[in-house]
Every structure is written in structure tokens, then in C-alpha cells.
Coordinates of C-alpha atoms in Angstrom, one line a residue:
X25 CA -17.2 -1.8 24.8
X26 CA -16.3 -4.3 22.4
X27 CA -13.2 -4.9 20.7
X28 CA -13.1 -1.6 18.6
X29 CA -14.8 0.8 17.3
X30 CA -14.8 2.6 20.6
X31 CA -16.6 5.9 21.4
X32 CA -15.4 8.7 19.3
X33 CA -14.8 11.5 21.4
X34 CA -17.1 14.6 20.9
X35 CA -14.4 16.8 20.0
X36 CA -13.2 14.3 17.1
X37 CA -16.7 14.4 16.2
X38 CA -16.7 17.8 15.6
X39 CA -13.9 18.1 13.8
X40 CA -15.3 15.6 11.0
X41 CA -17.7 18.6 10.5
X42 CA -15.3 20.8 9.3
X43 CA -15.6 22.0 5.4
X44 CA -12.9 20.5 3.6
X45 CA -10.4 21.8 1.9
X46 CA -8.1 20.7 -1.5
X47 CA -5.5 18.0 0.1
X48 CA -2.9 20.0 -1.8
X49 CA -4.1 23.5 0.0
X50 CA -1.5 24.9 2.4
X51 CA -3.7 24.7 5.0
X52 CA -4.2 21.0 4.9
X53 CA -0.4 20.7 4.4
X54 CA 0.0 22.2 7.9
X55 CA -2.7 20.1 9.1
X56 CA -0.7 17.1 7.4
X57 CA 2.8 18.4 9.2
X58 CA 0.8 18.5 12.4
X59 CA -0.6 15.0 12.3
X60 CA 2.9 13.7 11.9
X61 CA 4.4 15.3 14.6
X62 CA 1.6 14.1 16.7
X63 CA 1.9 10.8 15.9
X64 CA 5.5 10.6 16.2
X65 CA 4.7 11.3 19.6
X66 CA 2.2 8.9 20.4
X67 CA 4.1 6.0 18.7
X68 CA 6.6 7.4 20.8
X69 CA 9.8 7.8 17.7
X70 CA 11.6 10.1 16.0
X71 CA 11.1 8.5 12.7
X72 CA 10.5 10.4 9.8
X73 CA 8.4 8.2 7.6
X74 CA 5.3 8.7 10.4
X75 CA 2.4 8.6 8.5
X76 CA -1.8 7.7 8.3
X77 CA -2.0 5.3 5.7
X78 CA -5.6 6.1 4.0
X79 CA -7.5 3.3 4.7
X80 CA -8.2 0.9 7.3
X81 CA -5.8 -0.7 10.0
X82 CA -5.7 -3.3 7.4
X83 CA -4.4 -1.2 4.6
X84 CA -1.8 -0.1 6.8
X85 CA -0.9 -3.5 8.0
X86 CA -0.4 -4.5 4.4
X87 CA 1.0 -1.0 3.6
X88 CA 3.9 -2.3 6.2
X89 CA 4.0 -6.4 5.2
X90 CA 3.2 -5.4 1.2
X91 CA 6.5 -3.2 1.0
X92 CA 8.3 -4.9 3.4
X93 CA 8.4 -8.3 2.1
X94 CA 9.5 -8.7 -1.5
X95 CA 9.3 -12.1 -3.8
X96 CA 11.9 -14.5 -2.2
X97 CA 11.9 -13.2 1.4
X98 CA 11.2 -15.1 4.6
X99 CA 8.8 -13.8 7.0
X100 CA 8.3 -15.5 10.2
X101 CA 4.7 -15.1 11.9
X102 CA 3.5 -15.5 15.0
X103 CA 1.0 -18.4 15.6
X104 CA -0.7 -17.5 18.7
X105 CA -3.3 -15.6 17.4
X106 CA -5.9 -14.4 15.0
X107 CA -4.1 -11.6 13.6
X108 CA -0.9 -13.8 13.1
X109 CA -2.8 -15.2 10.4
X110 CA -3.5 -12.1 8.8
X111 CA 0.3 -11.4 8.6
X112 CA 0.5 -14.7 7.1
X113 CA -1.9 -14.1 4.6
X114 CA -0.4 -10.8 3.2
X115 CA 3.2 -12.1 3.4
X116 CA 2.1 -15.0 1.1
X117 CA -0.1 -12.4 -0.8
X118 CA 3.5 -10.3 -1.5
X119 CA 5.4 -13.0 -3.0
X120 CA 7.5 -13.9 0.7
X121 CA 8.0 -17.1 2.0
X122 CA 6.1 -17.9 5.5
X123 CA 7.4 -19.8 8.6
X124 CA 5.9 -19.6 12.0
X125 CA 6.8 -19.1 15.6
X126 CA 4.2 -21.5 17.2
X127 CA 2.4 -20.8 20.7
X128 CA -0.9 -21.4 22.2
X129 CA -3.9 -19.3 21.6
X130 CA -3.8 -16.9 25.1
X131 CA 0.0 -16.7 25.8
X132 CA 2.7 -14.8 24.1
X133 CA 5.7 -15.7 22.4
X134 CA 8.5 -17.5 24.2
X135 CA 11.7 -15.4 23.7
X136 CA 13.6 -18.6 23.4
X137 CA 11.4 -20.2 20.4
X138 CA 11.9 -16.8 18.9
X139 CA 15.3 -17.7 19.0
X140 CA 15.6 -21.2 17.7
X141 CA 12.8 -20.5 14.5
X142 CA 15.3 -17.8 13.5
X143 CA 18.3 -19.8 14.3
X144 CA 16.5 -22.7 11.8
X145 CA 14.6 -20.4 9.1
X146 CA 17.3 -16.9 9.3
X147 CA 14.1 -15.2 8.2
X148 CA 14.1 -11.3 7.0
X149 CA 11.4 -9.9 8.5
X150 CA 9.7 -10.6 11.7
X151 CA 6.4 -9.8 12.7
X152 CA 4.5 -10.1 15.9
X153 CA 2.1 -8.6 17.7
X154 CA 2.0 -6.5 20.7
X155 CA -1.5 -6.4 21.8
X156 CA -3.6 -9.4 19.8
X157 CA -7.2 -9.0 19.7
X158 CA -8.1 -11.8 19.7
X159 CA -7.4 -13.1 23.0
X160 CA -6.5 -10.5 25.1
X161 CA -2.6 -10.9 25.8
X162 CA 0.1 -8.0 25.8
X163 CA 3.4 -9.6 24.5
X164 CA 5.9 -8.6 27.2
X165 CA 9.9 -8.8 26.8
X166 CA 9.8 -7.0 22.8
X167 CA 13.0 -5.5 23.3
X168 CA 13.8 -9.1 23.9
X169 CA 12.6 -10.2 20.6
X170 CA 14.1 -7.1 18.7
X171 CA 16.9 -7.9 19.9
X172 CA 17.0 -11.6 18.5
X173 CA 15.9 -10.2 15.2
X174 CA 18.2 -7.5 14.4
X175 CA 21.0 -10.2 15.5
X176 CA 19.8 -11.7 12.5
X177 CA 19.9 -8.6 10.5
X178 CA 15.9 -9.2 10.3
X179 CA 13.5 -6.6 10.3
X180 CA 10.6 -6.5 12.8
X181 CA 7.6 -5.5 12.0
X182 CA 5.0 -4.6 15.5
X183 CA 1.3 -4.8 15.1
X184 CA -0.2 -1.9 17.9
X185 CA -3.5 -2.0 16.6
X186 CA -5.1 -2.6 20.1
X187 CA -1.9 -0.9 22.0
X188 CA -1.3 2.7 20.2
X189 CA -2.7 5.1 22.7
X190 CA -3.6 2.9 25.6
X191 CA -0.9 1.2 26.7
X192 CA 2.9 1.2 26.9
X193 CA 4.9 1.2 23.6
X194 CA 8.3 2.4 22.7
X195 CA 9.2 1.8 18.9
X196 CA 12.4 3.6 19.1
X197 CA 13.4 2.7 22.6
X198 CA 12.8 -1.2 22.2
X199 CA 13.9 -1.5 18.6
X200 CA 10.9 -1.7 16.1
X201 CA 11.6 -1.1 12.9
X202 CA 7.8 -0.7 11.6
X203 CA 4.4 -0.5 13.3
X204 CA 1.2 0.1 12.1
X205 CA -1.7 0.5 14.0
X206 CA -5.8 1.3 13.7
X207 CA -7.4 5.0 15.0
X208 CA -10.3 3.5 16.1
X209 CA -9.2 1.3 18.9
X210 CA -7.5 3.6 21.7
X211 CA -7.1 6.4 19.8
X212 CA -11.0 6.9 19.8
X213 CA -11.2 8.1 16.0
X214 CA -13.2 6.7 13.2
X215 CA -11.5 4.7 10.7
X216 CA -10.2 5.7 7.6
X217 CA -6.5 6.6 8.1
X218 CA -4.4 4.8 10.4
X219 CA -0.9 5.1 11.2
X220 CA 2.4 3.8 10.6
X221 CA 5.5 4.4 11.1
X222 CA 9.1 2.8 9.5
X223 CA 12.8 4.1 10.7
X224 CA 15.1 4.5 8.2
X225 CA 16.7 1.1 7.6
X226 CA 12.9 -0.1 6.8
X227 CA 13.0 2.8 4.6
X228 CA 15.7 2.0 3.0
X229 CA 14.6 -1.6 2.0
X230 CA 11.1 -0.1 0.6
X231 CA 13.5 2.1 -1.5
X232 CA 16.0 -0.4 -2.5
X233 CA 13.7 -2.8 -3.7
X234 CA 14.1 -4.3 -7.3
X235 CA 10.4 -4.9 -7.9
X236 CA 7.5 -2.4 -7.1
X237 CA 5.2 -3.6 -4.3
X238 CA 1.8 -5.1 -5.7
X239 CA 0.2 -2.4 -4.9
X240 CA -0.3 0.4 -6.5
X241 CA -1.9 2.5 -3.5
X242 CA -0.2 1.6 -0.6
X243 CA 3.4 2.0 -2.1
X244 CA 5.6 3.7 0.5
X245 CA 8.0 4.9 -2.3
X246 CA 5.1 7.0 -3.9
X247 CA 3.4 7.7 -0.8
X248 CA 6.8 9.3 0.4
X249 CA 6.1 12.2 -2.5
X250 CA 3.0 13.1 -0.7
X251 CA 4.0 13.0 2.8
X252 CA 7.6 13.5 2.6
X253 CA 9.2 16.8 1.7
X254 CA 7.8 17.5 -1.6
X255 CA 4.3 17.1 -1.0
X256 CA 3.6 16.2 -4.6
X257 CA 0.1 14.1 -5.7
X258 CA -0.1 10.8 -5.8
X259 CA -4.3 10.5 -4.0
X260 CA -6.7 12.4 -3.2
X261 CA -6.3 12.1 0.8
X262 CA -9.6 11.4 3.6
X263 CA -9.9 14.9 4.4
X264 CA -12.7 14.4 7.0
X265 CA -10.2 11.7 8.7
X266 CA -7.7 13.0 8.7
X267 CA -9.0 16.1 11.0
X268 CA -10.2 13.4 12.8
X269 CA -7.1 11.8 13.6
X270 CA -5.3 15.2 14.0
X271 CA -8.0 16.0 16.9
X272 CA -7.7 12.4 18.6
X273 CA -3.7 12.5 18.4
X274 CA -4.6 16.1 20.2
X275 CA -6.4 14.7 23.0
X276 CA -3.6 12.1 23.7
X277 CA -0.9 15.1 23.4
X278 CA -3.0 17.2 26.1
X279 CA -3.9 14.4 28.6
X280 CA 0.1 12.9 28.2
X281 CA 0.8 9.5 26.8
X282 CA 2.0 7.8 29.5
X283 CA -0.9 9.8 31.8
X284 CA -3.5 8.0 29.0
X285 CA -1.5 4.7 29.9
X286 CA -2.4 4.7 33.3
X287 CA -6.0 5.7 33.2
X288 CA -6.3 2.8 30.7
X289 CA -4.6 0.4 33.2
X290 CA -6.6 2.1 36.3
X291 CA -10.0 1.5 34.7
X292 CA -9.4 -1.4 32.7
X293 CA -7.8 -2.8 36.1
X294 CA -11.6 -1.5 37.7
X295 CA -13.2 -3.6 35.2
X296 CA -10.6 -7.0 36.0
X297 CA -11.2 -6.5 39.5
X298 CA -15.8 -6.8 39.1
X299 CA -15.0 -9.5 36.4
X300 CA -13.1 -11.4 38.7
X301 CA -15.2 -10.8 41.6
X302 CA -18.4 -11.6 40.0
X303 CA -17.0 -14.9 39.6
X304 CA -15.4 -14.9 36.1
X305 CA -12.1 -15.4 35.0
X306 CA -9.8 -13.4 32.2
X307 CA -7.8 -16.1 29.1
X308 CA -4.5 -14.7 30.2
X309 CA -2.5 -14.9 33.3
X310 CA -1.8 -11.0 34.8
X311 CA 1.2 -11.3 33.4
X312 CA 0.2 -10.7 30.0
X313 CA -3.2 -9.3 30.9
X314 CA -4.1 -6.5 27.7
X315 CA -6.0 -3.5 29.6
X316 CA -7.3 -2.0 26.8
X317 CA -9.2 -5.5 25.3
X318 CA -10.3 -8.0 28.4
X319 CA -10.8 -11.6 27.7
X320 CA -13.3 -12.7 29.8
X321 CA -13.9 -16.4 30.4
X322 CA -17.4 -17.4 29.7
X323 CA -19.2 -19.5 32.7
X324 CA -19.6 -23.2 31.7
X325 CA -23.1 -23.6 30.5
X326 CA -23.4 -20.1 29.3
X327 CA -23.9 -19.3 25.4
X328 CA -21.7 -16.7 25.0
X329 CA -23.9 -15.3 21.7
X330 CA -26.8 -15.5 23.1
X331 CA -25.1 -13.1 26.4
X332 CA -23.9 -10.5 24.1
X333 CA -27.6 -10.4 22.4
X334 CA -28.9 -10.0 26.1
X335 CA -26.6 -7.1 26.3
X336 CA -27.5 -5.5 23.2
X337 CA -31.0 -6.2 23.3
X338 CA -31.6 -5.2 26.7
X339 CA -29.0 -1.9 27.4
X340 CA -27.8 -1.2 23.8
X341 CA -24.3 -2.3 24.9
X342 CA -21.9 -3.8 22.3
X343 CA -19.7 -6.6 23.4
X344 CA -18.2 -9.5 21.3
X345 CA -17.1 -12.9 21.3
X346 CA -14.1 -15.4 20.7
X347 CA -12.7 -15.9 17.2
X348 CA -10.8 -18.7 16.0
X349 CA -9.9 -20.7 18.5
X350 CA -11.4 -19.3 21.4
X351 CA -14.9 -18.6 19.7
X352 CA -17.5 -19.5 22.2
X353 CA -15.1 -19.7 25.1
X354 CA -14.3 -16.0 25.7
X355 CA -16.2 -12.2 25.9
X356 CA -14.4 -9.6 24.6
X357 CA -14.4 -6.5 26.4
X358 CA -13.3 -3.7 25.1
X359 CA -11.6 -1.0 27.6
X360 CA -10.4 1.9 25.0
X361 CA -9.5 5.6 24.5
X362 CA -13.0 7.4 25.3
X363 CA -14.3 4.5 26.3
X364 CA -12.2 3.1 29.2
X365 CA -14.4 5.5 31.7
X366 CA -16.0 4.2 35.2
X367 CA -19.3 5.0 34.2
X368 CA -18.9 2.7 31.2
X369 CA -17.1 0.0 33.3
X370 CA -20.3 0.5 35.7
X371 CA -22.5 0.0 33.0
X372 CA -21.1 -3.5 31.6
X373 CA -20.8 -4.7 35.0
X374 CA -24.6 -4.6 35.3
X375 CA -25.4 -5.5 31.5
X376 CA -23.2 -8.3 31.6
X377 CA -24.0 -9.7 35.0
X378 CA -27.7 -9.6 34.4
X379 CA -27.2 -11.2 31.3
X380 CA -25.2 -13.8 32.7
X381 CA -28.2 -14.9 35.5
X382 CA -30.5 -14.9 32.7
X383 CA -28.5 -18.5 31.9
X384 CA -28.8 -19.5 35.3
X385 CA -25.1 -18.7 35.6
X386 CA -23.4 -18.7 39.1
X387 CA -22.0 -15.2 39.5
X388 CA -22.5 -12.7 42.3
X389 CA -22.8 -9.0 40.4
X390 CA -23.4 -6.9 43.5
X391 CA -19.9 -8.5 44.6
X392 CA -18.1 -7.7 41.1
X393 CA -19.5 -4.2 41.7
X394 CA -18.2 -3.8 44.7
X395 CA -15.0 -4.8 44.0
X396 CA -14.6 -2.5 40.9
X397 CA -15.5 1.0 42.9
X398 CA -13.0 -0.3 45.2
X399 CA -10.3 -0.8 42.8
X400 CA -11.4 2.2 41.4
X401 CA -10.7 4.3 45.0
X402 CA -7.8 2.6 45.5

């Protein structure tokens, strides 16, 4: 219940246990064909170059920024979170040229100071994030923000680590020209390839470029050979995830995307509901409230490490805390793919509470109970 790995589901579990087979054999090629039309659905686009990037959500987050931004281009960044940084750091790491879009820590971007950093920098790439970990807040308005960009003639680049799967996103409907995202957050899958997606003006700039990307591995115009039409070597692919994935982007395709949106916002919104009733707050305002990672203010006088020990020490329960500049201040709750379940939200209620009175804390947990099976019937 933290802020990812969530529970694998059993299914995806067995499917890691099936023997593997050459990554060239036509049977893992329809595998392959499968997992991309799969994912196109969940990411919820027609693009062709829909992909899992072997690796990490990382590797394809720099897969995206790495072939994206080329020596001499301006990236703006977002500043109002952990994972801004990140983009930051692999935008300076390509050769581009960083500016920033500056809001606090817990609130979204401002549509309007979109507009005046591009009006000042005219960057060529834009990249925020829709769901940032780190504090808990959904950016709202993107078509907004696409919008501004593409103005511009900017390319935006979406970070859906923490949204792919468990809440609403539209790449092709709102305008995103790349996202990337993690398997192990919503999706439920172990990482070890995560998807990305690019339409075909992003393409076309990977394509176009006049210098090859940095890196070797995770560049889209030899990566295209493999998953594009010709199928053609390039490396030898994570077999075992990749069944994994396909089974994961399975269950989302049975239980119906927007169906596994609202069971993330009905028992995420369970979980808000005993939070707030036992007394605690959540970093952002319902407006930008992320179901699928919770922000939970931590009571005055509380150590927040010493409360997620509790948890784990005494009802082998994984939460986490704050980082950057909300370490100490906040519990990260994770409410994700298998995971976002009532029993599980149950379950924290009473870890966390107990933990919480263990500091002397002033919270009422028989009250935060019974306002999550409310919410819950409701």
C-alpha cells in the first residue's frame, strides 16, 4: 500500500511461470502484437509506436526525454515535484537546455504560468506530469496545457507513471504527444518493461534527428526494427515480463478501463473518507486529489518513520513517506491496481491508526472506520 510496487495479481503471477520462448519465435511475436494492441488501449490512443520499453519506468522515461530532446533544444520542466527533477536531469543528461515552470510542492501547474514560461523561453518540448508521486496531486486542465504547447509547435511529453490504469487519461483525446509510464503502479505487474507510447509527429522528430540519441539501448529508431513491422533484432527482450504485462493489460481489457477508473476512485475515495475521519488530512485540495497515491498529512508530533516502522513491524504493511520537500510531513498511501481493494483499505485503516496512538496522536480510528464502510456503501 505504498507508492508502488503494488500487489501483483495472481494471474500475472502465473504467467511469469511460463517457459520461455526465443523473442524472435512467432509465438512471442504474437504475444508482442498482442501487448501493443493492449496497451494502445489502456493509454487510450491509436498510435502506432506503442511499446514496453525493457527496463524500468525510468528507462522509459529517458527512452521518451533521451530521443526526444536533442543537443540545443529547450525543455521546460515542471517544478512542483519530485519527478520534475528527474525530467530535469535527463534533459540536461541529453544535451537540451532546461527552464522551469515553477509551482509549489502539492498543487499543479497553473495553466496561465504555462503560458507566460513558453511565451518567455519558446521551449520545444514540454514535459509534465499527470499524477506526481511525490505528493499526491492529479494535474487537471492537460488539454489545457497541450494546447499552449502545440501553439508553440512544442512537443509534450506526459509522465502516467502513477495514472496508467487507475485513473482517467486520454493521450490522443487531450493532445499528448508522448507518455511513458511504470507496470508496476496500477497496472499491478512487476517491473521490467514499461510502456510508452509516441504519435507520429514525436516519431518523426526521433527519426529526423541529426545526431543518434546517447543511448544506445533505448534508441526509438532501432527499437522501431523490433517492434515495428519488420521485427528484426536489435535485444534480447524480458520474456518473463513481458507475459507479465500482456496478462496485466488483460485484466484491465476484461474489467474496462474506465470501469478500473472508477473502482480506483470508489475505494481510494473509501480510504479519503477513514483518513479524513480519523482526524487526518490529505497535501492536496479535492480538486487535485490523486486516488491511486494518497497524501496523507502526518499529525503534529508524530514521526512519520517511526509510524511506517509500526506498520511494518507490527502487520507487515508497507507504507512510505515524504520526499523532497515534503519528507517528514506526509504518508504515502498507495491505492493501486490489485491493491485498491476494501479489505486492503480496511487493513491500513487499523495499521495506521494503531500506529498513530502509539505517538499519543489525537485520532479517532473507530470513527475513520466508520466512515470508510460508509463511503464504501454509498
Amino acid at each position: 500500500m505504498g507508492p508502488g510496487p503494488s500487489d501483483v495479481h495472481p494471474r500475472v503471477l502465473r504467467a511469469m511461470s511460463t517457459p520461455l520462448v526465443g523473442h524472435l519465435d512467432p509465438s512471442f511475436i504474437d504475444i508482442m502484437n498482442e501487448v501493443q494492441e493492449l496497451m494502445r488501449y489502456a493509454f487510450r490512443t491509436d498510435n502506432k509506436w506503442t511499446i514496453p520499453v525493457s527496463g524500468t519506468g525510468s528507462a522509459s522515461m529517458e527512452a521518451a526525454i533521451g530521443n526526444l530532446v536533442e543537443p540545443g533544444d529547450t525543455m521546460l520542466v515542471p517544478t512542483n515535484g519530485y519527478f520534475g527533477g528527474r525530467m530535469e536531469s535527463m534533459a540536461e543528461r541529453a544535451g537540451g537546455e532546461v527552464v522551469h515552470v515553477d509551482a509549489p510542492w502539492g498543487e499543479p501547474l497553473d495553466p496561465a504560468d504555462v503560458q507566460d514560461a513558453f511565451d518567455e523561453h519558446q521551449p520545444d518540448v514540454f514535459g509534465f506530469v499527470h499524477a506526481e508521486t511525490s505528493t499526491g496531486v492529479k494535474q487537471p486542465g492537460v488539454p489545457e496545457l497541450t494546447s499552449i504547447a502545440h501553439d508553440h509547435d512544442a512537443l509534450v511529453v506526459a509522465d502516467t507513471v502513477t495514472s496508467l490504469g487507475g485513473v482517467e487519461l486520454e493521450v490522443d483525446d487531450w493532445g499528448i504527444d508522448v507518455a511513458y509510464s511504470g507496470p508496476q503502479k496500477c497496472l499491478s505487474c512487476p517491473p521490467g518493461a514499461s510502456p510508452l507510447t509516441l504519435n507520429d509527429r514525436a516519431m518523426d522528430k526521433v527519426l529526423s534527428r541529426e545526431k543518434s540519441p546517447r543511448s544506445w539501448y533505448l534508441d526509438l529508431s532501432l527499437l522501431e526494427g523490433y517492434w515495428g513491422d519488420d521485427r528484426s533484432y536489435h535485444h534480447t527482450a524480458p520474456i518473463t515480463n513481458v507475459y507479465a504485462i500482456r496478462e496485466a493489460l488483460r485484466l484491465v481489457a476484461e474489467e474496462g478501463i474506465e470501469e478500473r477508473w472508477a473502482r480506483h476512485r470508489r475505494v481510494a475515495g473509501a480510504l479519503k473518507a477513514g483518513v479524513e475521519a480519523m482526524g487526518l488530512g490529505l497535501n492536496p485540495e479535492d480538486e487535485y486529489w490523486l486516488p491511486s497515491l494518497n497524501a496523507v498529512l502526518v499529525p503534529d508530533g508524530v514521526d512519520a518513520g517511526a509510524a511506517i516502522d509500526y506498520v511494518l513491524d507490527h502487520y507487515d504493511l508497507e507504507i512510505a513517506g515524504g520526499l523532497g520537500a515534503l519528507a517528514g510531513d506526509i504518508f504515502r498511501v498507495g491505492c493501486m491496481g490489485h491493491s485498491a481493494r476494501p479489505e486492503n483499505v480496511s487493513f491500513l485503516l487499523t495499521a495506521l491508526g494503531e500506529a498513530l496512538e502509539a505517538q499519543g496522536a489525537d485520532v479517532d480510528p473507530e470513527a475513520g472506520f466508520a466512515a470508510m464502510r460508509e463511503q464504501l456503501r454509498q
